[in-house]
CSV table of C-alpha atoms in Angstrom, one decimal:
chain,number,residue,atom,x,y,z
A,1,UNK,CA,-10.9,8.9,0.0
A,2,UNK,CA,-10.8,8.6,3.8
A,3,UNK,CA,-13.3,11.0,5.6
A,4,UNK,CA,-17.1,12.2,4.5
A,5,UNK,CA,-15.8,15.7,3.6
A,6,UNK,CA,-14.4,17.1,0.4
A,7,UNK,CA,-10.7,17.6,0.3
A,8,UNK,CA,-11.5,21.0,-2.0
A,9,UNK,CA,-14.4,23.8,-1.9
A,10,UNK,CA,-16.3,25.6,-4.0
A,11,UNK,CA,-14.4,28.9,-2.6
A,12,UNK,CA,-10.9,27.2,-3.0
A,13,UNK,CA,-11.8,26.0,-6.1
A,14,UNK,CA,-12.5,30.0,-7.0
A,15,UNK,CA,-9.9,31.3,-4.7
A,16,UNK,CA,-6.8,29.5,-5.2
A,17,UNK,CA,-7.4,27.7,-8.8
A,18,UNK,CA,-8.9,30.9,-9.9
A,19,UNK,CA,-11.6,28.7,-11.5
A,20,UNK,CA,-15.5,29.8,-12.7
A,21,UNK,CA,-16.0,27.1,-15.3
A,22,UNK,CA,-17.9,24.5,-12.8
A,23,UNK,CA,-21.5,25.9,-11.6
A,24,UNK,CA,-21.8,26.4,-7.7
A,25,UNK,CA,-24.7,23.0,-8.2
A,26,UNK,CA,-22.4,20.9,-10.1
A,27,UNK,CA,-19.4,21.4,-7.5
A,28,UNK,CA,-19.8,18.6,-4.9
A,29,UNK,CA,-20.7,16.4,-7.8
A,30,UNK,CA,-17.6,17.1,-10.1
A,31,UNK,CA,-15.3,17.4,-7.2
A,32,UNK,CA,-16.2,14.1,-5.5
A,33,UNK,CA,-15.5,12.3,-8.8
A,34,UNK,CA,-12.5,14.2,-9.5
A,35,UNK,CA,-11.0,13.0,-5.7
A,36,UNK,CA,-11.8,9.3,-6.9
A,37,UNK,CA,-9.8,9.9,-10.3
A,38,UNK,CA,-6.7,11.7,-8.4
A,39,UNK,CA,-7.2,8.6,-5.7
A,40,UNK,CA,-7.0,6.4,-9.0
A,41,UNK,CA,-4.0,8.3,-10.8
A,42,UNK,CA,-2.0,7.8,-7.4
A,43,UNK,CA,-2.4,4.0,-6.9
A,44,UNK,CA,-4.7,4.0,-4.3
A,45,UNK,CA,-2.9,6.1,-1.3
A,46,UNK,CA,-5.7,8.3,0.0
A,47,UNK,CA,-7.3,4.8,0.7
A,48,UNK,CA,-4.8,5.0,4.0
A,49,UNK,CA,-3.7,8.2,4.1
A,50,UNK,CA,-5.1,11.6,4.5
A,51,UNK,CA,-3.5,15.4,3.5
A,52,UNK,CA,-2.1,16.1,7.0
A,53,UNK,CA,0.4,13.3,6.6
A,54,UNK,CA,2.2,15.1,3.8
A,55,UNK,CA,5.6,17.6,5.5
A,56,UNK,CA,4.7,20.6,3.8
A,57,UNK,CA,1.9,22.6,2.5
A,58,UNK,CA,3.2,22.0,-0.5
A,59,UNK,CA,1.7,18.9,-1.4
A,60,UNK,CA,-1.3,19.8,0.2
A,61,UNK,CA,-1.7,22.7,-2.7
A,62,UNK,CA,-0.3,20.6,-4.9
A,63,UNK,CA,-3.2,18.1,-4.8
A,64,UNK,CA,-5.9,20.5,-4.5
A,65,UNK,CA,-4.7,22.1,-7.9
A,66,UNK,CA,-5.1,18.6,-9.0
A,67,UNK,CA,-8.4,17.9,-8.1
A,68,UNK,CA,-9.8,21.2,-8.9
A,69,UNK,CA,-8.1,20.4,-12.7
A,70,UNK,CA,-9.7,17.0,-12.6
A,71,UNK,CA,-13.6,18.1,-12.1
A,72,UNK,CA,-12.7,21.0,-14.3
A,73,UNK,CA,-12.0,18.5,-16.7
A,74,UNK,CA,-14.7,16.0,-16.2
A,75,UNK,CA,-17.2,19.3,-16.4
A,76,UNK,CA,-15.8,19.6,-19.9
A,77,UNK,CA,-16.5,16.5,-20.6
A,78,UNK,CA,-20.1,17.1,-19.4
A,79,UNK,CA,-20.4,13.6,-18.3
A,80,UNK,CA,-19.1,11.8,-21.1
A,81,UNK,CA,-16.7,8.9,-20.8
A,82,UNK,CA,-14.4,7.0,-22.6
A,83,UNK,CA,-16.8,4.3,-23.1
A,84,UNK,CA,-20.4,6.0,-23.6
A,85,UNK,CA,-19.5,8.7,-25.6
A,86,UNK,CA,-16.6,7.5,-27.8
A,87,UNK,CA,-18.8,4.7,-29.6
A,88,UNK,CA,-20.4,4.5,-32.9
A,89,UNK,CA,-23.9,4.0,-32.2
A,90,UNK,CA,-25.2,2.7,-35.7
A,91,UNK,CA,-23.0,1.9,-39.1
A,92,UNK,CA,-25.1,1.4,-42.4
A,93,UNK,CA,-23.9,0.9,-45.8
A,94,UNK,CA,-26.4,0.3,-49.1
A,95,UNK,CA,-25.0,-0.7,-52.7
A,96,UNK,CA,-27.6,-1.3,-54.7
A,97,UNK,CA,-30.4,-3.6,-53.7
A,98,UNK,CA,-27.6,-4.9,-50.7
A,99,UNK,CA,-28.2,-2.9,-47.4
A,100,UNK,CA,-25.9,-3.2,-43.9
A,101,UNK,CA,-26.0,-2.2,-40.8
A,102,UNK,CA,-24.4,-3.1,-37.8
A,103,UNK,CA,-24.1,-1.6,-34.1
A,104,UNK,CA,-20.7,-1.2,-33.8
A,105,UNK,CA,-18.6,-0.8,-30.7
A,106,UNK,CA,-15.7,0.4,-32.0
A,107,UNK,CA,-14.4,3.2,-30.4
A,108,UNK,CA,-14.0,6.8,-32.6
A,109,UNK,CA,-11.0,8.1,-33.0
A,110,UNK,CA,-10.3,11.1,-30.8
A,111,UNK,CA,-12.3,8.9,-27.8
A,112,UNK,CA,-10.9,11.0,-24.9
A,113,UNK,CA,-9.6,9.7,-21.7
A,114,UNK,CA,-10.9,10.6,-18.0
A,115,UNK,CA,-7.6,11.5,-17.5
A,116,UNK,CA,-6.7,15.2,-17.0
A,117,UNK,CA,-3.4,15.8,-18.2
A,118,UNK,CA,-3.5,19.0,-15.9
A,119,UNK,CA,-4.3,17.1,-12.8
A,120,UNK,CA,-1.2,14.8,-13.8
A,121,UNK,CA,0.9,17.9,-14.1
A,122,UNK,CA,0.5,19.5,-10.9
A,123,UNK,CA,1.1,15.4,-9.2
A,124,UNK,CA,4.1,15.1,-10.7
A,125,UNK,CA,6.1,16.7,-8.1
A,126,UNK,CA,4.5,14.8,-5.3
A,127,UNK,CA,5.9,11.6,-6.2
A,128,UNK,CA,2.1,10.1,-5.6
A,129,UNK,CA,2.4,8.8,-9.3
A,130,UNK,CA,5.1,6.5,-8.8
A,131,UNK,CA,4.3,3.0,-8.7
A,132,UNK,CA,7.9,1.4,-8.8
A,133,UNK,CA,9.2,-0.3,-5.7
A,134,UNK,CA,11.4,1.9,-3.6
């Protein structure tokens, strides 16, 4: 997003989302990521646009709540994706003196998204997920 420094803190994160579930180390880290997944979920605007364009405080909180939900999420996932962590690695099959085994790259059911659904929640009202012409 536009600008060097994090749109959330460690002390907001504790303060206002009443969070403890990310370590103090892990916070830049998570919370970085979690601003590119909001930035992501909402087409693109912070590419062009900061917080102090929104009217009200409103939104401001809004998307903080969302990003705070989004690293909380991703530090849940402890670094897992979609991708690496919801693939078979190896498949074998024996039957007799016949023996199979394939990598497969199927993903497993239950593969979980990078999405949080929380994160979503507390954008709705923003309007930033909208992606219709006005």
């Amino acid at each position: 997003m536009i600008g060097e420094t994090a749109i959330v803190d460690a002390n907001y994160y504790k303060a206002r989302y009443h969070g403890d579930d990310i370590p103090d180390a892990l916070w830049g880290k998570y919370e970085s990521q979690a601003e590119d997944e909001v930035n992501y979920l909402c087409n693109g605007w912070f590419d062009y646009h900061t917080l102090d364009e929104f009217p009200a405080n409103f939104f401001e909180h809004r998307i903080k709540m969302a990003i705070c939900a989004q690293a909380e999420y991703f530090n849940e996932l402890e670094g897992a994706t979609e991708l690496s962590d919801g693939l078979n690695s190896v498949s074998n099959a024996s039957i007799g003196n016949f023996s199979y085994s394939q990598n497969s790259r199927t993903p497993q059911k239950g593969a979980q998204s990078l999405k949080s659904e929380k994160a979503k929640q507390y954008l709705i009202p923003t309007g930033l997920l909208y992606s219709g012409v006005c």
